[in-house]
């Protein structure tokens, strides 16, 4: 059942939200843009629940919501331009995509295994919840996949009818439109999504011009909206899907109770739990790739619930490397 708590009693709403977050559950939180479906950004199982509840067919990276520049610095590399923009527009509807710092504790599912992280500081009660929690909350908009973003608590409740979900109600969202997303690479600023803060506002503070993704001819920088490229961020090893057994000298990525012999083998979830499998996916692929095996054979993953997103990610990893075309 969904449960709505009012932010008017701030202490109570914060306490209830923190208790759910600490248990690794999701909580719907109000922000100035839209309501978000939030979870502990460092907890893979909690993040996998976000994808499962949203019914997202692919693992897009999620925005990490922080309480300010100090917390942001533990995750993203903040250069001079990023700092100026944070000082001017935070808290507010601006997400900055920054290089990931090596000591970041954000789970791989939050960054989709990319070397960058999207950071934003929301205002109001959500910022206070994050401060008390002491860690960022990863949160996409609190709607089921393919539906419009919710701007009120009742809107969230109707999206997740029948799910166990705590919803913090702070009335209608001021902006009602998702945040502006800006990627910062040194002095190169690229607008990934327009929103509450305009290109002109950013240019004025940054003192630099902002590129639109299609103006940017650098191919590496064009791989901005992850999931667009069929085979990017693939492991070095060749990936074979829906395997019943492991090829000689290949590494094995299993799912479910079946035992398959291989020198290097990991199991996404021996108990066939898709949430556990989703939370282990990136880490296990990386670990098997690091063994130097030339091939990774992957067991079949059921095409249901979170399995759809897992299979989507695996099929990108398995796509021929020369078909690096946008899809
Ligand atoms: O206003 C908002 O931004 C809302 C509230 C809840 O904060 N959130 C939101 O999240 O709209 P979502 O998941 O619906 O959209 C996030 C977008 C995705 O398109 C994703 O690809 C992009 O942000 N994104 C996140 N991290 C990224 C990264 N490291 N690199 C590139 N794009 C990133
Ligand atoms: Mg969305």
Short mmCIF file of C-alpha atoms and ligand atoms in Angstrom, two decimals:
data_model
loop_
_atom_site.label_atom_id
_atom_site.label_comp_id
_atom_site.label_asym_id
_atom_site.label_seq_id
_atom_site.Cartn_x
_atom_site.Cartn_y
_atom_site.Cartn_z
CA UNK A 1 0.00 0.00 0.00
CA UNK A 2 1.19 3.54 -0.63
CA UNK A 3 1.32 5.80 2.43
CA UNK A 4 1.32 9.59 2.20
CA UNK A 5 2.96 11.62 5.00
CA UNK A 6 2.63 15.38 5.00
CA UNK A 7 5.77 17.53 5.04
CA UNK A 8 3.90 20.03 7.22
CA UNK A 9 4.92 17.90 10.18
CA UNK A 10 8.53 18.01 9.04
CA UNK A 11 10.00 16.07 11.92
CA UNK A 12 7.64 13.15 11.50
CA UNK A 13 7.93 13.05 7.69
CA UNK A 14 11.73 13.15 7.88
CA UNK A 15 11.81 10.40 10.49
CA UNK A 16 9.56 8.10 8.46
CA UNK A 17 11.51 8.73 5.26
CA UNK A 18 14.86 8.06 6.97
CA UNK A 19 13.60 4.83 8.45
CA UNK A 20 12.55 3.52 5.01
CA UNK A 21 15.79 4.67 3.35
CA UNK A 22 17.91 3.03 6.04
CA UNK A 23 16.11 -0.27 5.38
CA UNK A 24 17.06 -0.03 1.71
CA UNK A 25 13.54 0.87 0.60
CA UNK A 26 12.47 3.53 -1.88
CA UNK A 27 10.66 6.74 -0.83
CA UNK A 28 8.88 9.24 -3.07
CA UNK A 29 10.24 12.70 -2.31
CA UNK A 30 9.04 16.15 -3.40
CA UNK A 31 11.46 18.44 -5.26
CA UNK A 32 10.97 21.81 -6.95
CA UNK A 33 10.88 20.08 -10.35
CA UNK A 34 8.93 16.81 -10.05
CA UNK A 35 8.52 14.09 -7.39
CA UNK A 36 11.39 11.61 -7.34
CA UNK A 37 11.51 7.91 -6.48
CA UNK A 38 14.49 7.98 -4.14
CA UNK A 39 16.84 5.38 -2.71
CA UNK A 40 20.26 5.23 -1.04
CA UNK A 41 22.70 5.91 -3.88
CA UNK A 42 25.31 3.64 -2.31
CA UNK A 43 23.05 0.59 -1.93
CA UNK A 44 22.77 -1.55 -5.08
CA UNK A 45 19.75 -3.53 -3.93
CA UNK A 46 17.88 -0.32 -3.06
CA UNK A 47 18.71 1.13 -6.49
CA UNK A 48 17.62 -2.05 -8.26
CA UNK A 49 14.25 -1.62 -6.50
CA UNK A 50 13.91 1.83 -8.09
CA UNK A 51 14.27 0.32 -11.57
CA UNK A 52 11.93 -2.51 -10.70
CA UNK A 53 9.21 -0.24 -9.27
CA UNK A 54 9.42 2.10 -12.24
CA UNK A 55 9.34 -0.86 -14.56
CA UNK A 56 12.22 0.71 -16.48
CA UNK A 57 13.19 -1.42 -19.45
CA UNK A 58 16.79 -0.19 -19.36
CA UNK A 59 19.34 0.96 -16.81
CA UNK A 60 19.70 4.67 -17.51
CA UNK A 61 21.97 6.44 -15.07
CA UNK A 62 20.16 8.19 -12.21
CA UNK A 63 20.59 11.68 -10.81
CA UNK A 64 22.17 11.77 -7.35
CA UNK A 65 20.53 14.28 -5.07
CA UNK A 66 22.90 15.90 -2.57
CA UNK A 67 22.49 18.46 0.22
CA UNK A 68 25.14 20.82 -1.12
CA UNK A 69 28.60 21.29 -2.62
CA UNK A 70 30.39 19.44 0.21
CA UNK A 71 28.51 16.18 -0.36
CA UNK A 72 28.70 16.63 -4.14
CA UNK A 73 32.50 16.80 -3.92
CA UNK A 74 32.62 13.26 -2.49
CA UNK A 75 31.16 11.97 -5.78
CA UNK A 76 31.90 14.37 -8.62
CA UNK A 77 35.03 16.28 -9.61
CA UNK A 78 33.98 19.92 -9.14
CA UNK A 79 36.01 22.32 -11.22
CA UNK A 80 35.89 26.11 -11.11
CA UNK A 81 32.96 26.37 -13.55
CA UNK A 82 30.94 23.68 -11.79
CA UNK A 83 31.45 25.41 -8.46
CA UNK A 84 30.28 28.76 -9.84
CA UNK A 85 27.14 27.16 -11.25
CA UNK A 86 26.42 25.31 -8.01
CA UNK A 87 26.84 28.52 -6.03
CA UNK A 88 24.49 30.37 -8.37
CA UNK A 89 21.76 27.78 -8.90
CA UNK A 90 21.76 25.32 -5.98
CA UNK A 91 19.44 24.40 -4.42
CA UNK A 92 17.47 24.41 -7.65
CA UNK A 93 16.55 22.74 -10.92
CA UNK A 94 20.09 22.26 -12.30
CA UNK A 95 21.77 18.85 -12.63
CA UNK A 96 25.49 18.82 -13.38
CA UNK A 97 27.09 15.77 -14.97
CA UNK A 98 30.68 15.70 -13.71
CA UNK A 99 33.60 13.27 -13.89
CA UNK A 100 33.20 10.63 -11.19
CA UNK A 101 35.84 10.83 -8.43
CA UNK A 102 37.69 7.55 -7.85
CA UNK A 103 36.64 7.44 -4.20
CA UNK A 104 32.92 7.81 -5.06
CA UNK A 105 30.73 5.37 -3.14
CA UNK A 106 27.81 5.66 -5.58
CA UNK A 107 26.70 2.23 -6.77
CA UNK A 108 27.46 1.26 -10.40
CA UNK A 109 23.74 1.12 -11.17
CA UNK A 110 23.46 4.85 -10.36
CA UNK A 111 26.15 5.80 -12.86
CA UNK A 112 25.27 2.97 -15.27
CA UNK A 113 28.95 2.09 -15.10
CA UNK A 114 29.91 5.45 -16.68
CA UNK A 115 32.84 7.58 -15.59
CA UNK A 116 30.49 10.46 -14.83
CA UNK A 117 27.78 11.25 -12.31
CA UNK A 118 24.72 13.52 -12.42
CA UNK A 119 24.44 15.67 -9.27
CA UNK A 120 21.68 17.99 -8.16
CA UNK A 121 20.73 19.72 -4.92
CA UNK A 122 16.96 20.00 -4.43
CA UNK A 123 15.36 22.48 -2.04
CA UNK A 124 12.94 22.00 0.86
CA UNK A 125 12.34 18.91 2.92
CA UNK A 126 14.21 16.60 0.52
CA UNK A 127 17.43 18.50 1.11
CA UNK A 128 16.93 18.08 4.86
CA UNK A 129 16.24 14.37 4.50
CA UNK A 130 19.48 14.00 2.51
CA UNK A 131 21.43 15.96 5.15
CA UNK A 132 20.17 13.72 7.93
CA UNK A 133 20.77 10.62 5.85
CA UNK A 134 24.34 11.76 5.20
CA UNK A 135 24.44 10.16 1.74
CA UNK A 136 23.02 11.11 -1.65
CA UNK A 137 19.65 9.85 -2.82
CA UNK A 138 19.48 8.56 -6.36
CA UNK A 139 16.09 9.45 -7.79
CA UNK A 140 14.47 9.37 -11.19
CA UNK A 141 11.03 10.91 -11.60
CA UNK A 142 8.44 8.97 -9.57
CA UNK A 143 6.40 7.63 -12.47
CA UNK A 144 6.17 4.26 -14.13
CA UNK A 145 8.35 4.05 -17.20
CA UNK A 146 6.95 5.80 -20.26
CA UNK A 147 4.47 7.92 -18.31
CA UNK A 148 4.62 11.59 -17.42
CA UNK A 149 6.50 12.86 -14.39
CA UNK A 150 4.37 13.42 -11.27
CA UNK A 151 4.04 16.89 -9.78
CA UNK A 152 1.88 16.03 -6.76
CA UNK A 153 1.76 13.33 -4.09
CA UNK A 154 -1.63 12.04 -5.27
CA UNK A 155 -0.21 11.75 -8.78
CA UNK A 156 2.62 9.57 -7.37
CA UNK A 157 0.13 7.50 -5.36
CA UNK A 158 -1.91 6.73 -8.48
CA UNK A 159 1.27 5.69 -10.37
CA UNK A 160 2.26 3.24 -7.64
CA UNK A 161 -1.14 2.04 -6.50
CA UNK A 162 -0.78 -1.33 -4.85
CA UNK A 163 2.99 -0.94 -4.17
CA UNK A 164 4.45 -0.49 -0.71
CA UNK A 165 5.74 3.05 -0.95
CA UNK A 166 6.09 5.98 1.45
CA UNK A 167 5.29 9.29 -0.27
CA UNK A 168 6.37 12.58 1.33
CA UNK A 169 3.76 15.17 0.38
CA UNK A 170 4.94 18.77 0.10
CA UNK A 171 2.19 19.98 -2.21
CA UNK A 172 2.49 20.67 -5.93
CA UNK A 173 6.00 21.14 -7.43
CA UNK A 174 6.97 24.75 -8.17
CA UNK A 175 8.71 24.14 -11.49
CA UNK A 176 6.74 21.10 -12.63
CA UNK A 177 9.35 20.26 -15.27
CA UNK A 178 12.46 18.11 -14.90
CA UNK A 179 15.78 19.80 -14.15
CA UNK A 180 18.15 21.21 -16.74
CA UNK A 181 21.02 18.74 -17.26
CA UNK A 182 24.45 20.17 -18.10
CA UNK A 183 27.55 18.10 -18.73
CA UNK A 184 30.82 19.71 -17.69
CA UNK A 185 34.10 18.52 -19.16
CA UNK A 186 36.76 21.04 -18.26
CA UNK A 187 35.59 24.16 -20.08
CA UNK A 188 33.24 22.28 -22.41
CA UNK A 189 29.64 22.69 -21.32
CA UNK A 190 26.97 20.64 -23.08
CA UNK A 191 23.26 20.92 -22.47
CA UNK A 192 21.83 17.39 -22.22
CA UNK A 193 18.29 18.38 -21.30
CA UNK A 194 16.61 21.76 -21.10
CA UNK A 195 14.63 22.62 -18.00
CA UNK A 196 14.06 25.20 -15.28
CA UNK A 197 17.46 26.93 -15.73
CA UNK A 198 18.04 28.26 -19.24
CA UNK A 199 21.12 28.00 -21.48
CA UNK A 200 21.46 31.81 -21.27
CA UNK A 201 21.37 31.80 -17.46
CA UNK A 202 24.13 29.19 -17.43
CA UNK A 203 26.25 31.06 -19.98
CA UNK A 204 25.98 34.27 -18.02
CA UNK A 205 27.28 32.72 -14.79
CA UNK A 206 29.84 30.43 -16.42
CA UNK A 207 31.19 33.04 -18.82
CA UNK A 208 31.39 30.25 -21.41
CA UNK A 209 29.09 29.23 -24.20
CA UNK A 210 26.96 26.14 -23.82
CA UNK A 211 26.87 23.59 -26.63
CA UNK A 212 23.82 21.66 -27.64
CA UNK A 213 24.60 17.93 -28.06
CA UNK A 214 24.23 18.06 -31.85
CA UNK A 215 26.62 21.03 -32.14
CA UNK A 216 29.27 19.00 -30.46
CA UNK A 217 31.31 17.16 -33.04
CA UNK A 218 33.44 15.24 -30.59
CA UNK A 219 32.12 11.70 -30.87
CA UNK A 220 33.21 10.76 -27.36
CA UNK A 221 31.19 13.66 -26.00
CA UNK A 222 28.22 12.69 -28.07
CA UNK A 223 27.81 9.49 -26.13
CA UNK A 224 26.02 11.58 -23.61
CA UNK A 225 22.64 10.10 -23.15
CA UNK A 226 23.68 6.59 -22.26
CA UNK A 227 21.73 3.80 -23.78
CA UNK A 228 21.81 5.53 -27.14
CA UNK A 229 24.76 3.56 -28.35
CA UNK A 230 24.17 -0.10 -28.86
CA UNK A 231 27.56 -1.38 -27.83
CA UNK A 232 29.19 1.28 -25.72
CA UNK A 233 30.64 0.62 -22.29
CA UNK A 234 30.94 -3.00 -23.25
CA UNK A 235 33.55 -5.11 -21.48
CA UNK A 236 36.78 -5.99 -23.32
CA UNK A 237 35.70 -9.64 -23.38
CA UNK A 238 33.20 -10.88 -25.91
CA UNK A 239 29.81 -11.45 -24.30
CA UNK A 240 27.63 -14.45 -25.22
CA UNK A 241 24.04 -14.49 -24.02
CA UNK A 242 21.54 -17.20 -23.07
CA UNK A 243 24.23 -19.83 -22.58
CA UNK A 244 23.38 -23.23 -21.11
CA UNK A 245 27.03 -24.12 -20.56
CA UNK A 246 30.36 -22.36 -20.50
CA UNK A 247 32.74 -22.41 -23.48
CA UNK A 248 36.32 -23.59 -22.86
CA UNK A 249 38.42 -20.82 -21.31
CA UNK A 250 35.45 -18.49 -21.06
CA UNK A 251 34.26 -16.94 -17.80
CA UNK A 252 30.75 -17.74 -16.57
CA UNK A 253 28.12 -15.29 -15.37
CA UNK A 254 25.34 -17.38 -13.86
CA UNK A 255 21.80 -16.82 -12.68
CA UNK A 256 19.79 -19.25 -10.58
CA UNK A 257 20.74 -22.46 -8.79
CA UNK A 258 22.32 -24.28 -11.76
CA UNK A 259 26.05 -25.04 -11.28
CA UNK A 260 28.21 -24.53 -14.34
CA UNK A 261 31.90 -25.30 -14.27
CA UNK A 262 34.29 -22.53 -15.28
CA UNK A 263 37.64 -21.29 -14.01
CA UNK A 264 36.20 -17.85 -13.32
CA UNK A 265 32.56 -17.86 -12.41
CA UNK A 266 30.14 -15.56 -10.61
CA UNK A 267 26.42 -15.91 -10.01
CA UNK A 268 24.18 -12.82 -10.28
CA UNK A 269 21.66 -14.47 -7.96
CA UNK A 270 21.77 -18.14 -6.98
CA UNK A 271 18.17 -17.79 -5.70
CA UNK A 272 16.96 -16.30 -9.05
CA UNK A 273 16.18 -12.93 -7.44
CA UNK A 274 16.15 -10.27 -10.19
CA UNK A 275 16.70 -7.38 -7.75
CA UNK A 276 19.84 -9.04 -6.42
CA UNK A 277 20.92 -9.79 -10.00
CA UNK A 278 20.39 -6.18 -11.10
CA UNK A 279 22.47 -4.87 -8.21
CA UNK A 280 25.34 -7.24 -9.05
CA UNK A 281 25.29 -6.85 -12.84
CA UNK A 282 27.88 -4.14 -13.49
CA UNK A 283 30.22 -5.18 -10.70
CA UNK A 284 30.26 -8.84 -11.76
CA UNK A 285 30.73 -8.03 -15.45
CA UNK A 286 33.70 -5.85 -14.55
CA UNK A 287 35.15 -8.50 -12.24
CA UNK A 288 34.92 -11.21 -14.91
CA UNK A 289 36.32 -8.87 -17.54
CA UNK A 290 39.27 -8.17 -15.23
CA UNK A 291 40.18 -11.87 -15.18
CA UNK A 292 41.39 -11.38 -18.75
CA UNK A 293 39.02 -14.04 -20.14
CA UNK A 294 38.35 -13.45 -23.81
CA UNK A 295 34.68 -14.43 -23.52
CA UNK A 296 32.01 -14.12 -20.86
CA UNK A 297 29.17 -16.65 -21.20
CA UNK A 298 25.96 -15.50 -19.55
CA UNK A 299 23.11 -17.70 -18.35
CA UNK A 300 19.57 -16.91 -19.55
CA UNK A 301 17.83 -14.22 -17.49
CA UNK A 302 14.01 -14.27 -17.49
CA UNK A 303 12.43 -11.48 -19.55
CA UNK A 304 10.14 -10.23 -16.82
CA UNK A 305 10.18 -7.34 -14.33
CA UNK A 306 13.74 -6.12 -13.80
CA UNK A 307 14.92 -8.94 -16.09
CA UNK A 308 13.95 -6.76 -19.06
CA UNK A 309 16.40 -4.04 -18.00
CA UNK A 310 19.09 -6.61 -17.21
CA UNK A 311 18.68 -8.22 -20.65
CA UNK A 312 18.73 -4.80 -22.31
CA UNK A 313 22.06 -4.00 -20.68
CA UNK A 314 23.48 -7.44 -21.46
CA UNK A 315 22.46 -7.24 -25.11
CA UNK A 316 24.26 -3.88 -25.40
CA UNK A 317 27.36 -5.47 -23.89
CA UNK A 318 27.05 -8.33 -26.39
CA UNK A 319 26.38 -6.20 -29.49
CA UNK A 320 29.06 -6.35 -32.20
CA UNK A 321 31.61 -3.64 -31.45
CA UNK A 322 31.63 -2.24 -34.97
CA UNK A 323 27.93 -1.35 -34.92
CA UNK A 324 28.50 1.64 -32.71
CA UNK A 325 25.51 3.44 -34.10
CA UNK A 326 22.97 5.42 -32.19
CA UNK A 327 19.74 3.54 -31.74
O1 LIG B 1 14.13 17.16 -12.10
C1 LIG B 1 14.72 16.10 -12.21
O2 LIG B 1 15.83 16.01 -12.74
C2 LIG B 1 14.02 14.85 -11.63
C3 LIG B 1 13.96 15.03 -10.12
C4 LIG B 1 13.38 13.83 -9.41
O3 LIG B 1 15.23 15.34 -9.63
N1 LIG B 1 14.71 13.65 -11.99
C5 LIG B 1 14.69 13.14 -13.26
O4 LIG B 1 15.33 11.94 -13.37
O5 LIG B 1 14.15 13.68 -14.18
P1 LIG B 1 15.22 10.97 -14.64
O6 LIG B 1 15.87 9.67 -14.25
O7 LIG B 1 13.82 10.86 -15.07
O8 LIG B 1 16.15 11.63 -15.71
C6 LIG B 1 17.54 11.68 -15.50
C7 LIG B 1 18.31 11.91 -16.76
C8 LIG B 1 18.34 10.68 -17.64
O9 LIG B 1 17.96 11.02 -18.94
C9 LIG B 1 19.79 10.24 -17.59
O10 LIG B 1 20.20 9.69 -18.79
C10 LIG B 1 20.53 11.53 -17.25
O11 LIG B 1 19.65 12.21 -16.40
N2 LIG B 1 21.76 11.27 -16.50
C11 LIG B 1 21.91 10.95 -15.20
N3 LIG B 1 23.22 10.70 -14.90
C12 LIG B 1 23.90 10.89 -16.05
C13 LIG B 1 25.27 10.75 -16.43
N4 LIG B 1 26.22 10.37 -15.56
N5 LIG B 1 25.60 11.03 -17.70
C14 LIG B 1 24.66 11.39 -18.59
N6 LIG B 1 23.36 11.50 -18.32
C15 LIG B 1 22.97 11.27 -17.07
MG1 LIG B 2 11.77 10.68 -15.98
#
